[in-house]
Coordinates of C-alpha atoms in Angstrom, one line a residue:
M29 CA -22.1 -19.6 1.8
S30 CA -25.1 -17.4 1.1
D31 CA -28.4 -19.2 0.8
M32 CA -29.5 -17.0 -2.2
P33 CA -29.0 -18.7 -5.6
T34 CA -26.4 -17.6 -8.1
L35 CA -28.0 -19.2 -11.1
I36 CA -26.1 -17.2 -13.7
L37 CA -22.8 -16.8 -11.8
D38 CA -22.7 -20.6 -11.5
H39 CA -22.3 -20.9 -15.3
V40 CA -19.5 -18.4 -15.6
S41 CA -16.1 -19.7 -14.8
V42 CA -14.0 -17.4 -17.0
P43 CA -14.8 -14.2 -18.9
A44 CA -15.3 -16.1 -22.1
D45 CA -18.4 -17.6 -20.4
L46 CA -19.5 -14.1 -19.4
R47 CA -19.3 -12.9 -23.0
M48 CA -21.8 -15.7 -24.0
L49 CA -24.5 -14.0 -21.9
K50 CA -27.1 -11.7 -23.4
P51 CA -26.9 -8.0 -22.3
N52 CA -30.2 -8.3 -20.5
Q53 CA -28.7 -11.0 -18.2
L54 CA -25.9 -8.9 -17.0
R55 CA -27.9 -7.0 -14.3
Q56 CA -28.8 -10.3 -12.5
F57 CA -25.2 -11.5 -13.0
A58 CA -23.8 -8.4 -11.3
D59 CA -26.2 -8.7 -8.4
E60 CA -25.1 -12.3 -7.9
L61 CA -21.5 -11.4 -8.2
R62 CA -21.9 -8.6 -5.5
R63 CA -23.5 -11.2 -3.1
E64 CA -20.6 -13.6 -3.7
V65 CA -18.1 -10.9 -2.9
I66 CA -19.9 -10.0 0.4
D67 CA -20.2 -13.7 1.4
A68 CA -16.5 -14.4 0.6
V69 CA -15.2 -11.5 2.5
S70 CA -17.4 -12.3 5.5
V71 CA -15.4 -15.6 5.7
T72 CA -11.9 -14.3 5.0
G73 CA -11.9 -10.6 5.9
G74 CA -10.2 -8.2 3.5
H75 CA -11.0 -5.1 1.4
L76 CA -14.8 -4.9 0.9
G77 CA -15.9 -1.4 0.0
A78 CA -13.7 -1.0 -3.1
G79 CA -14.7 -4.3 -4.7
L80 CA -18.4 -3.7 -4.1
G81 CA -18.1 -0.3 -5.9
V82 CA -16.8 -1.8 -9.1
V83 CA -18.9 -4.8 -9.6
E84 CA -20.8 -3.5 -12.7
L85 CA -17.6 -1.9 -14.1
T86 CA -15.8 -5.3 -13.7
V87 CA -18.6 -7.0 -15.5
A88 CA -18.7 -4.4 -18.3
L89 CA -15.0 -4.5 -18.9
H90 CA -14.7 -8.2 -19.1
Y91 CA -17.9 -8.3 -21.3
V92 CA -16.6 -5.8 -23.8
Y93 CA -12.9 -6.6 -23.9
D94 CA -11.3 -9.9 -24.8
T95 CA -9.4 -10.6 -21.6
P96 CA -6.8 -12.0 -21.1
R97 CA -5.6 -11.1 -24.6
D98 CA -6.7 -7.5 -23.9
R99 CA -4.8 -6.3 -20.8
L100 CA -6.9 -5.2 -17.8
I101 CA -4.9 -3.5 -15.0
W102 CA -6.4 -2.8 -11.6
D103 CA -4.6 0.0 -9.8
V104 CA -3.7 -1.1 -6.2
G105 CA -5.7 -4.3 -6.7
H106 CA -7.8 -4.1 -3.5
Q107 CA -10.9 -3.7 -5.7
A108 CA -10.2 -6.8 -7.7
Y109 CA -12.2 -9.4 -5.8
P110 CA -15.0 -9.4 -8.3
H111 CA -12.4 -9.7 -11.0
K112 CA -10.9 -12.7 -9.3
I113 CA -14.3 -14.5 -9.0
I114 CA -15.0 -14.3 -12.7
T115 CA -11.4 -15.1 -13.9
G116 CA -11.3 -18.7 -12.8
R117 CA -10.7 -18.2 -9.1
R118 CA -14.2 -18.4 -7.6
D119 CA -13.4 -21.9 -6.1
R120 CA -10.5 -20.3 -4.1
I121 CA -12.0 -17.0 -3.3
R122 CA -12.6 -18.0 0.3
T123 CA -8.9 -18.5 0.7
L124 CA -8.2 -14.8 0.2
R125 CA -5.3 -13.6 2.3
Q126 CA -5.0 -17.0 4.0
S127 CA -2.0 -19.2 4.2
G128 CA -1.5 -20.8 0.8
G129 CA -4.5 -18.9 -0.6
L130 CA -5.2 -16.1 -3.0
S131 CA -3.5 -12.8 -2.6
G132 CA -5.5 -9.8 -1.5
F133 CA -4.2 -8.0 -4.6
T134 CA -3.6 -8.7 -8.2
R135 CA -0.6 -10.9 -8.9
R136 CA 1.0 -12.0 -12.1
S137 CA 2.0 -15.5 -10.8
E138 CA -1.6 -16.1 -9.7
S139 CA -3.5 -15.7 -13.0
E140 CA -3.0 -14.8 -16.7
Y141 CA -5.9 -12.4 -16.1
D142 CA -3.6 -10.3 -13.8
P143 CA -1.1 -8.8 -16.3
F144 CA 0.4 -6.6 -13.7
G145 CA 0.8 -7.1 -9.9
A146 CA -0.1 -4.3 -7.6
A147 CA -0.7 -3.4 -4.0
H148 CA 0.6 0.1 -3.8
S149 CA -1.4 2.8 -5.7
S150 CA -1.0 4.9 -8.8
T151 CA 1.1 2.5 -10.9
S152 CA -1.5 1.4 -13.4
I153 CA -1.2 4.1 -16.0
S154 CA 2.6 3.8 -16.2
A155 CA 2.4 0.0 -16.5
G156 CA -0.4 0.3 -19.0
L157 CA 1.5 2.7 -21.1
G158 CA 4.5 0.4 -21.1
M159 CA 2.3 -2.5 -22.3
A160 CA 0.8 -0.3 -25.0
V161 CA 4.2 0.8 -26.3
A162 CA 5.5 -2.8 -26.2
R163 CA 2.4 -3.9 -28.2
D164 CA 3.1 -1.3 -30.9
L165 CA 6.8 -2.1 -31.0
K166 CA 6.1 -5.8 -31.4
G167 CA 3.5 -5.1 -34.1
V168 CA 0.7 -7.1 -32.3
D169 CA -2.8 -6.0 -31.6
Y170 CA -4.6 -5.9 -28.3
H171 CA -6.2 -3.3 -26.0
V172 CA -4.8 -2.0 -22.8
V173 CA -7.1 -0.8 -20.0
A174 CA -6.0 0.7 -16.7
V175 CA -8.6 1.2 -13.9
I176 CA -7.5 3.8 -11.4
G177 CA -9.4 5.3 -8.4
D178 CA -9.8 9.0 -7.7
G179 CA -7.7 8.6 -4.6
A180 CA -4.9 7.1 -6.6
M181 CA -5.1 10.0 -9.0
S182 CA -3.8 12.2 -6.2
A183 CA -0.3 10.7 -6.7
G184 CA 2.1 12.6 -8.9
M185 CA 3.1 9.3 -10.6
A186 CA -0.3 9.1 -12.2
Y187 CA 0.1 12.5 -13.8
E188 CA 3.6 11.8 -14.9
A189 CA 2.3 8.8 -16.7
M190 CA -0.6 10.7 -18.2
N191 CA 1.7 13.5 -19.4
N192 CA 3.9 10.9 -21.0
A193 CA 1.0 9.1 -22.6
G194 CA -0.5 12.3 -23.9
S195 CA 2.7 13.2 -25.7
T196 CA 3.2 9.8 -27.3
D197 CA -0.4 9.0 -28.4
P198 CA -0.7 5.3 -27.7
R199 CA -4.0 3.4 -27.9
L200 CA -4.7 3.2 -24.2
L201 CA -7.9 3.5 -22.1
V202 CA -7.7 4.9 -18.6
V203 CA -10.8 4.4 -16.5
L204 CA -11.1 6.9 -13.7
N205 CA -13.2 5.3 -11.0
D206 CA -14.5 8.3 -9.2
N207 CA -16.1 7.2 -5.9
D208 CA -15.2 10.0 -3.6
M209 CA -14.0 13.3 -5.2
S210 CA -16.7 15.7 -6.4
I211 CA -15.1 16.4 -9.8
A212 CA -18.3 15.8 -11.7
P213 CA -21.9 17.0 -11.7
A214 CA -24.7 14.6 -10.9
V215 CA -24.7 11.7 -13.4
G216 CA -27.9 11.2 -15.2
A217 CA -29.5 10.4 -18.6
M218 CA -28.2 13.6 -20.2
S219 CA -24.5 13.1 -19.2
A220 CA -24.8 9.4 -20.3
Y221 CA -26.1 10.5 -23.7
L222 CA -23.3 13.0 -24.1
S223 CA -20.7 10.5 -23.1
Q224 CA -22.0 8.0 -25.7
L225 CA -22.1 10.8 -28.3
L226 CA -18.6 12.0 -27.5
S227 CA -17.2 8.5 -27.8
S228 CA -19.0 7.6 -31.0
K229 CA -17.4 7.3 -34.4
P230 CA -19.6 10.0 -36.1
Y231 CA -18.6 12.6 -33.5
R232 CA -14.9 11.7 -33.7
N233 CA -15.0 11.8 -37.5
L234 CA -16.9 15.2 -37.5
R235 CA -14.3 16.5 -35.0
D236 CA -11.4 15.3 -37.2
L237 CA -13.0 16.9 -40.3
A238 CA -13.4 20.2 -38.5
K239 CA -9.8 20.1 -37.5
Q240 CA -8.7 19.4 -41.1
V241 CA -10.9 22.3 -42.3
A242 CA -9.5 24.6 -39.6
Q243 CA -6.0 23.9 -40.6
H244 CA -6.6 25.7 -43.9
F245 CA -7.5 28.9 -42.2
P246 CA -5.0 31.3 -40.7
K247 CA -3.3 30.0 -37.5
T248 CA -5.2 32.4 -35.2
I249 CA -8.5 31.2 -36.4
E250 CA -7.5 27.5 -36.1
T251 CA -6.3 28.1 -32.6
T252 CA -9.5 29.9 -31.6
A253 CA -11.6 27.2 -33.1
R254 CA -9.7 24.5 -31.2
R255 CA -9.9 26.4 -27.9
A256 CA -13.6 27.0 -28.4
E257 CA -14.3 23.3 -29.0
E258 CA -12.3 22.2 -26.0
Y259 CA -13.9 24.8 -23.8
A260 CA -17.4 23.7 -24.8
R261 CA -16.5 20.1 -24.1
G262 CA -15.0 21.0 -20.8
M263 CA -18.1 23.0 -19.8
V264 CA -20.2 19.9 -20.5
T265 CA -18.0 17.2 -19.1
G266 CA -15.5 18.7 -16.8
G267 CA -12.6 17.0 -18.6
T268 CA -10.5 20.0 -19.6
L269 CA -7.6 19.0 -17.4
F270 CA -7.3 15.6 -19.0
E271 CA -7.7 17.1 -22.4
E272 CA -4.7 19.4 -21.7
L273 CA -2.7 16.3 -20.7
G274 CA -3.4 14.8 -24.2
F275 CA -6.3 12.5 -23.3
Y276 CA -9.6 12.3 -25.1
Y277 CA -12.0 12.7 -22.2
V278 CA -15.3 10.8 -22.0
G279 CA -17.7 11.1 -19.1
P280 CA -19.0 11.2 -16.5
V281 CA -20.8 7.8 -16.8
D282 CA -22.8 6.1 -14.1
G283 CA -20.6 3.2 -13.1
H284 CA -23.5 1.1 -11.9
N285 CA -25.7 1.5 -15.0
L286 CA -24.8 -1.2 -17.5
D287 CA -27.0 0.3 -20.1
H288 CA -24.7 3.4 -20.0
L289 CA -21.4 1.6 -19.5
L290 CA -21.6 -1.0 -22.3
P291 CA -22.2 1.3 -25.3
V292 CA -19.5 3.8 -24.2
L293 CA -16.9 1.0 -23.7
K294 CA -17.8 -0.5 -27.1
N295 CA -17.4 2.8 -28.8
I296 CA -14.0 3.3 -27.2
R297 CA -12.9 -0.2 -28.0
D298 CA -13.9 0.1 -31.7
A299 CA -12.2 3.4 -32.2
K300 CA -9.3 3.2 -34.6
Q301 CA -7.5 6.4 -33.6
N302 CA -4.2 6.2 -31.7
R303 CA -4.8 8.5 -28.8
P304 CA -5.2 7.7 -25.1
V305 CA -8.8 8.0 -23.8
L306 CA -9.9 8.7 -20.2
L307 CA -13.3 7.4 -19.3
H308 CA -14.7 9.0 -16.1
V309 CA -16.9 6.6 -14.3
V310 CA -18.8 7.6 -11.1
T311 CA -19.4 4.8 -8.6
E312 CA -20.4 4.4 -4.9
K313 CA -17.8 2.7 -2.7
G314 CA -19.3 -0.1 -0.7
R315 CA -22.4 -0.2 -2.9
G316 CA -24.9 -2.9 -2.0
H317 CA -23.5 -3.9 1.4
P318 CA -26.4 -5.1 3.5
F319 CA -25.5 -3.4 6.8
G320 CA -27.3 0.0 6.5
E321 CA -25.5 3.3 6.9
Q322 CA -22.0 2.3 8.1
S323 CA -18.7 4.1 8.3
S324 CA -17.0 4.0 4.9
E325 CA -13.7 3.6 6.8
K326 CA -15.1 0.6 8.7
Y327 CA -16.0 -1.3 5.5
H328 CA -12.9 -0.4 3.5
A329 CA -10.9 -3.3 5.0
V330 CA -12.7 -5.6 7.4
Q331 CA -12.1 -8.6 9.6
K332 CA -14.4 -11.6 9.2
F333 CA -18.0 -10.7 9.9
D334 CA -21.5 -12.0 10.2
V335 CA -23.0 -11.7 6.7
V336 CA -26.5 -11.3 8.2
T337 CA -25.9 -8.7 10.9
G338 CA -22.6 -7.2 9.7
T339 CA -21.1 -7.7 13.2
L340 CA -17.3 -7.9 12.9
S341 CA -15.6 -10.9 14.5
K342 CA -12.5 -9.0 15.5
P343 CA -10.9 -10.6 18.5
K344 CA -10.8 -8.4 21.7
A345 CA -7.5 -6.6 22.0
N346 CA -5.3 -7.5 25.0
A347 CA -3.1 -4.4 24.6
P348 CA -3.4 -1.1 22.8
S349 CA -2.1 -1.1 19.2
Y350 CA 1.3 0.4 18.4
T351 CA -0.5 2.8 16.1
S352 CA -2.7 4.2 18.8
V353 CA 0.2 4.4 21.3
Y354 CA 2.2 6.4 18.7
A355 CA -0.8 8.8 18.1
N356 CA -1.3 9.4 21.8
A357 CA 2.4 10.0 22.4
L358 CA 2.5 12.5 19.5
I359 CA -0.6 14.3 20.8
A360 CA 1.1 14.5 24.2
V361 CA 4.3 16.2 22.8
A362 CA 2.1 18.5 20.7
E363 CA 0.3 19.6 23.8
T364 CA 3.5 21.1 25.2
D365 CA 5.1 22.2 21.9
E366 CA 3.1 24.2 19.4
R367 CA 5.7 23.6 16.7
V368 CA 4.8 19.9 16.4
V369 CA 2.8 19.1 13.3
A370 CA 1.7 15.8 11.8
I371 CA 1.8 14.7 8.2
T372 CA 0.4 11.6 6.6
A373 CA -0.1 10.4 3.0
A374 CA -3.7 9.3 2.6
M375 CA -3.6 7.0 5.7
P376 CA -5.0 9.1 8.6
S377 CA -6.8 6.3 10.3
G378 CA -4.1 3.7 9.4
T379 CA -1.4 5.8 11.1
G380 CA -3.5 7.3 13.9
I381 CA -3.1 10.8 12.6
D382 CA -6.9 11.1 12.5
N383 CA -6.9 11.2 16.3
F384 CA -4.2 13.9 16.2
A385 CA -6.3 15.8 13.7
K386 CA -9.3 15.8 16.0
R387 CA -7.1 17.5 18.7
F388 CA -5.1 19.7 16.4
P389 CA -6.9 20.2 13.1
L390 CA -4.7 23.1 12.0
R391 CA -1.5 21.2 12.7
S392 CA -2.5 18.0 10.8
F393 CA -1.9 17.5 7.1
D394 CA -3.1 14.6 4.9
V395 CA -1.4 15.3 1.6
G396 CA -3.0 12.4 -0.3
I397 CA -1.2 9.5 -2.0
A398 CA 1.9 11.7 -2.4
E399 CA 4.7 10.3 -0.3
Q400 CA 7.4 12.2 -2.2
H401 CA 5.5 15.5 -1.6
A402 CA 4.9 14.6 2.1
V403 CA 8.6 14.2 2.8
T404 CA 9.7 17.4 1.0
F405 CA 6.7 19.3 2.5
A406 CA 8.0 18.1 5.9
A407 CA 11.5 19.3 5.0
G408 CA 10.1 22.7 4.2
L409 CA 8.3 22.9 7.5
A410 CA 11.5 21.8 9.3
S411 CA 13.5 24.5 7.5
E412 CA 11.3 27.1 9.1
G413 CA 11.6 25.8 12.7
M414 CA 8.6 23.6 12.9
K415 CA 8.7 20.0 14.2
P416 CA 7.1 17.8 11.5
F417 CA 6.3 14.2 12.1
A418 CA 5.9 12.4 8.8
T419 CA 3.9 9.3 9.7
I420 CA 3.9 6.8 6.9
Y421 CA 3.9 3.0 6.5
S422 CA 7.4 1.5 5.9
T423 CA 6.6 0.3 2.5
F424 CA 5.0 3.5 1.4
L425 CA 8.0 5.5 2.6
Q426 CA 10.1 3.6 0.1
R427 CA 8.4 5.6 -2.6
A428 CA 10.0 8.8 -1.2
Y429 CA 13.6 7.7 -0.8
D430 CA 15.2 10.3 -3.0
Q431 CA 13.4 13.0 -1.1
I432 CA 14.6 11.5 2.2
V433 CA 18.2 11.6 0.9
H434 CA 18.2 14.9 -1.1
D435 CA 15.7 17.1 0.7
V436 CA 16.1 15.9 4.3
A437 CA 19.4 14.0 5.1
I438 CA 21.8 16.1 3.0
Q439 CA 20.4 19.3 4.6
R440 CA 20.4 17.7 8.1
L441 CA 16.8 18.9 8.5
P442 CA 15.1 17.6 11.7
V443 CA 12.2 15.8 10.0
R444 CA 10.8 13.1 12.3
F445 CA 9.6 9.9 10.6
G446 CA 7.0 7.7 12.3
I447 CA 7.4 4.4 10.4
D448 CA 4.3 2.3 10.9
R449 CA 3.9 -1.4 9.8
A450 CA 7.7 -2.1 10.3
G451 CA 8.4 -5.8 10.1
L452 CA 6.1 -8.5 8.8
V453 CA 2.4 -7.7 8.4
G454 CA 0.5 -11.0 7.9
A455 CA -2.3 -11.2 5.4
D456 CA -1.2 -8.2 3.3
G457 CA 2.0 -10.1 2.4
A458 CA 5.2 -9.0 0.8
T459 CA 3.9 -5.8 -0.7
H460 CA 3.2 -4.3 2.7
A461 CA 5.9 -5.9 4.8
G462 CA 8.3 -3.3 6.3
S463 CA 11.4 -5.2 5.5
F464 CA 13.8 -2.5 4.1
D465 CA 13.5 0.7 6.1
L466 CA 16.5 -0.2 8.3
G467 CA 18.7 -0.8 5.3
Y468 CA 17.6 2.3 3.4
L469 CA 17.8 4.7 6.5
C470 CA 20.9 3.3 8.3
S471 CA 23.0 4.0 5.2
L472 CA 22.4 7.7 5.5
P473 CA 24.9 9.9 7.5
D474 CA 23.7 11.6 10.7
F475 CA 20.3 9.8 10.7
V476 CA 19.0 8.7 14.1
V477 CA 17.1 5.4 13.7
M478 CA 15.2 3.8 16.5
A479 CA 13.0 0.7 16.8
A480 CA 10.5 0.2 19.6
A481 CA 10.6 -3.1 21.5
D482 CA 7.2 -2.4 23.2
E483 CA 4.6 0.4 23.6
A484 CA 6.4 2.0 26.5
E485 CA 9.6 2.3 24.5
L486 CA 7.6 3.8 21.6
T487 CA 6.2 6.5 23.9
H488 CA 9.8 7.4 24.9
M489 CA 11.0 7.3 21.3
V490 CA 8.3 9.8 20.1
A491 CA 9.5 12.1 22.8
T492 CA 13.1 11.5 21.7
C493 CA 12.3 12.4 18.1
A494 CA 10.7 15.6 19.3
S495 CA 13.8 16.5 21.2
I496 CA 16.2 16.1 18.3
E497 CA 16.6 19.4 16.5
D498 CA 19.8 19.1 14.6
R499 CA 19.3 16.1 12.3
P500 CA 16.6 13.7 11.0
S501 CA 15.3 10.9 13.1
A502 CA 13.0 7.9 12.7
V503 CA 11.2 5.5 15.0
R504 CA 9.9 2.2 13.5
Y505 CA 7.2 0.1 15.2
P506 CA 5.2 -3.0 14.3
R507 CA 1.6 -3.5 13.1
G508 CA -0.8 -4.8 15.7
E509 CA -1.0 -4.9 19.5
G510 CA 1.7 -4.0 21.9
E511 CA 3.2 -6.3 24.5
G512 CA 0.8 -5.2 27.3
V513 CA 3.4 -3.4 29.3
D514 CA 2.5 -0.4 31.6
L515 CA 2.6 2.9 29.7
P516 CA 4.5 5.8 31.2
V517 CA 2.7 8.9 32.3
E518 CA 4.8 10.8 29.8
G519 CA 7.5 10.1 27.3
I520 CA 11.0 10.8 28.4
P521 CA 13.7 11.4 25.7
L522 CA 16.3 8.6 25.6
E523 CA 20.0 9.2 25.5
I524 CA 20.9 9.1 21.8
G525 CA 22.7 5.9 20.8
R526 CA 22.3 4.0 24.2
G527 CA 20.7 0.6 24.5
R528 CA 19.8 -1.3 27.7
V529 CA 20.5 -4.7 29.2
L530 CA 17.5 -6.6 30.5
R531 CA 19.2 -9.9 31.5
E532 CA 22.8 -10.6 32.3
G533 CA 24.8 -13.7 31.5
S534 CA 28.2 -14.8 30.4
V535 CA 28.1 -17.3 27.5
V536 CA 25.6 -16.0 24.8
A537 CA 24.5 -12.4 24.2
I538 CA 21.3 -11.7 22.3
L539 CA 21.2 -8.2 21.0
S540 CA 17.7 -7.4 19.8
L541 CA 16.4 -4.4 17.9
G542 CA 12.7 -3.7 17.9
G543 CA 9.8 -6.1 18.3
R544 CA 11.7 -9.3 18.6
L545 CA 12.7 -8.5 22.2
A546 CA 9.9 -10.5 23.8
A547 CA 10.8 -13.5 21.7
S548 CA 14.4 -13.1 22.7
L549 CA 13.5 -13.1 26.4
I550 CA 11.4 -16.3 25.9
A551 CA 14.3 -17.9 24.1
A552 CA 16.7 -16.9 26.9
E553 CA 14.5 -18.7 29.4
D554 CA 14.5 -21.8 27.3
L555 CA 18.3 -21.7 26.9
A556 CA 18.8 -21.0 30.6
A557 CA 16.7 -24.2 31.3
R558 CA 19.4 -26.0 29.3
G559 CA 22.1 -24.6 31.6
L560 CA 23.3 -21.7 29.4
S561 CA 24.0 -18.3 30.8
I562 CA 22.3 -15.7 28.6
T563 CA 22.5 -12.0 28.2
V564 CA 19.6 -10.1 26.5
A565 CA 20.0 -6.5 25.4
D566 CA 17.7 -4.1 23.6
A567 CA 19.8 -2.0 21.2
R568 CA 17.0 0.6 20.9
F569 CA 19.1 2.5 18.3
A570 CA 20.1 1.0 14.9
K571 CA 22.0 4.3 14.3
P572 CA 24.0 5.5 16.1
L573 CA 25.0 2.2 17.6
D574 CA 25.8 1.9 21.3
L575 CA 29.5 1.1 20.9
P576 CA 30.2 0.7 24.6
L577 CA 27.5 -1.9 24.8
L578 CA 28.9 -3.7 21.7
R579 CA 32.3 -3.8 23.3
Q580 CA 30.9 -5.1 26.5
L581 CA 28.9 -7.9 24.8
A582 CA 31.7 -8.9 22.4
G583 CA 34.4 -8.9 25.2
S584 CA 32.5 -11.0 27.7
H585 CA 30.6 -13.6 25.7
E586 CA 31.4 -16.5 23.4
V587 CA 28.5 -15.9 21.1
L588 CA 26.7 -12.7 19.9
I589 CA 23.3 -13.1 18.3
T590 CA 21.8 -10.0 16.6
I591 CA 18.1 -10.1 15.7
E592 CA 15.9 -7.6 13.8
E593 CA 12.7 -7.5 11.8
G594 CA 14.4 -6.4 8.7
A595 CA 16.2 -7.6 5.6
V596 CA 19.9 -8.2 5.2
G597 CA 21.8 -4.9 5.1
G598 CA 20.2 -3.2 8.1
F599 CA 21.0 -3.3 11.8
S600 CA 23.1 -6.5 11.8
S601 CA 25.2 -5.1 9.0
Q602 CA 25.8 -2.0 11.0
V603 CA 26.8 -4.1 14.0
L604 CA 29.2 -6.3 12.0
H605 CA 30.8 -3.3 10.4
A606 CA 31.4 -1.7 13.8
L607 CA 32.7 -5.0 15.3
A608 CA 35.2 -5.4 12.4
K609 CA 36.4 -1.8 12.7
E610 CA 36.8 -2.1 16.4
G611 CA 38.8 -5.3 16.0
L612 CA 36.3 -7.2 18.1
L613 CA 36.1 -10.1 15.7
D614 CA 39.8 -10.9 16.0
E615 CA 39.6 -13.0 19.2
G616 CA 37.2 -15.7 18.1
L617 CA 33.8 -14.2 18.9
K618 CA 31.1 -16.1 17.1
V619 CA 28.5 -13.7 15.6
R620 CA 25.3 -14.8 14.0
P621 CA 23.0 -12.2 12.5
M622 CA 19.3 -13.1 12.4
T623 CA 17.4 -11.1 9.8
L624 CA 14.4 -11.7 7.5
P625 CA 15.3 -14.3 4.9
D626 CA 16.6 -13.2 1.5
R627 CA 13.2 -13.7 -0.2
F628 CA 9.7 -12.3 -0.2
L629 CA 7.5 -14.0 2.3
E630 CA 4.0 -15.1 1.3
H631 CA 0.9 -13.7 3.1
D632 CA 0.1 -15.7 6.3
S633 CA -0.5 -15.0 9.9
P634 CA 2.2 -12.8 11.5
D635 CA 3.2 -15.5 14.0
R636 CA 3.5 -18.1 11.2
Q637 CA 5.5 -15.6 9.1
Y638 CA 8.0 -15.0 11.9
S639 CA 8.2 -18.8 12.5
I640 CA 9.0 -19.3 8.8
A641 CA 11.6 -16.5 9.0
G642 CA 13.2 -18.2 12.0
L643 CA 12.7 -15.0 14.1
D644 CA 10.5 -16.5 16.8
A645 CA 11.8 -17.9 20.1
D646 CA 12.3 -21.4 18.7
G647 CA 14.3 -20.0 15.9
I648 CA 16.6 -18.0 18.3
V649 CA 17.1 -21.1 20.4
E650 CA 18.0 -23.2 17.3
T651 CA 20.5 -20.6 16.1
V652 CA 22.2 -20.4 19.5
L653 CA 22.5 -24.2 19.8
A654 CA 23.7 -24.5 16.2
T655 CA 26.3 -21.8 16.8
L656 CA 27.7 -23.5 19.9
G657 CA 27.7 -26.8 17.9
A658 CA 30.5 -29.3 18.7
D659 CA 31.8 -27.0 21.5
T660 CA 28.9 -27.8 23.8
N661 CA 27.0 -30.7 25.1
W662 CA 23.8 -28.7 25.5
R663 CA 20.7 -30.8 24.7
P664 CA 17.1 -29.5 24.1
A665 CA 15.3 -29.0 27.4
R666 CA 12.0 -30.2 25.8
A667 CA 13.4 -33.4 24.2

């Protein structure tokens, strides 16, 4: 806990307490709130930069609006730590992203102050519009405010929502938190004055009067007058685009100056017109962190750190991360094939494509938060003979499923998908867990789907993707460190649809896909110590399946266990379907599929999550013994 006092913050438990403060107390309150955020994240780790950038904006919004009656939606939610502190959760803020603690994002079940849960970007305007329409249909009265960052505004969904809102004229405020894009001139006293003027009732009334007068003139004069007024406002504020979408644009406003923020927000709140408003607020991401000039990437999401020195307490890695292995393997294939290009959707460092971009800047494309576009863009590249690798987190790729089906799979275009964060991801929880890609890809005809059991296999699978020229392919790999195996000098393409056997036995066969292979081998040792003869095989391919291997395992074992880091409907479902079609279930083979449970798992450590899911070595042993049941006298070796 910081030694500096939080004299005002200590008296604010909920926003109603905040609204009891005098305006001249808010500056000190914001400073204390910023220190509290820094101190809390130093204990828990998490997203730091985004929250620090919106401290004053958070204070102003809760001060002006009557939350939770008024709905305040934070896009993505990784900037909501200050919001959580002043909405009754300060006593739990140091449990962020911990087992049983607060979520790192907004969550409806966590607080009435979180009207909409989020962890993926660009959903806030759509959700806010839905709330505003529901309000009007029910005949009740409250305000709806959606706060969206400039990065999230790169997603098409945000513009779809704005286009819809602009054509329906709901009473809705969208706050554009601009902390990166240079879409505004320098913010100063003049722009603040103009923003206050443009949001004021006298200006709006004068503008409405001018419109009414213009309507009595010939249409050409009315149109000319309207265009002149919009052009003049656009020249002053830069908001022409938003005006064309049907929003009343106000800004830019200094997002750290409460004297500018408060009157503008009050003007917008008190307006009686039914028209959506966009308030453009300029902020500095990471504002106020005490560590000097640091990389903005470094302080976007951090491990625990020393609050005095800023030194991160990240444990030393024992093996390279899967992400870095993937990036190096992709660079290696690009060195020998100039057709290889890399695509990511606003996550260059998270996917390792930043390293690819350093080596091949003209063959690397970050398309922004636009996964749908990324996939169809890759399809266009593939249609012209290039070798695109679309490298996207598993949960983010979900957003582009129609494009995968319609633009890639149906046309059999050889787009290669690098699916990062496959499986459980720890502190980010259910919103970022790669649980469903096996199900949503394996159902597609002629799609090659691989899962890497270790970093050496990942290297070979990247080379395999590069070699496939007649259909789409994907390789999925976990978050975090590899298994510590020796890396090959170069990746060698695998035979499509062929697995491998790592241990041979005769009673129980464990068929693993992906990152649970190490746990399967540990379980096999445990079971062998109990006198059981165990086979362990790595499927490598979820599609196409290795049918000869399946026939071998089914025909020579009493029990077949399948294990995967995915939900029901993925690899195990493919295996069971194949076994049934082949008639391999007709002779009494006992099959037990091990998948993620049919529920969303809470944020926790990855090891704990896999234990809860029953996908660790102990869970595999338990499943084998339970399957053998009354037919065996095996007893636990560690009893």
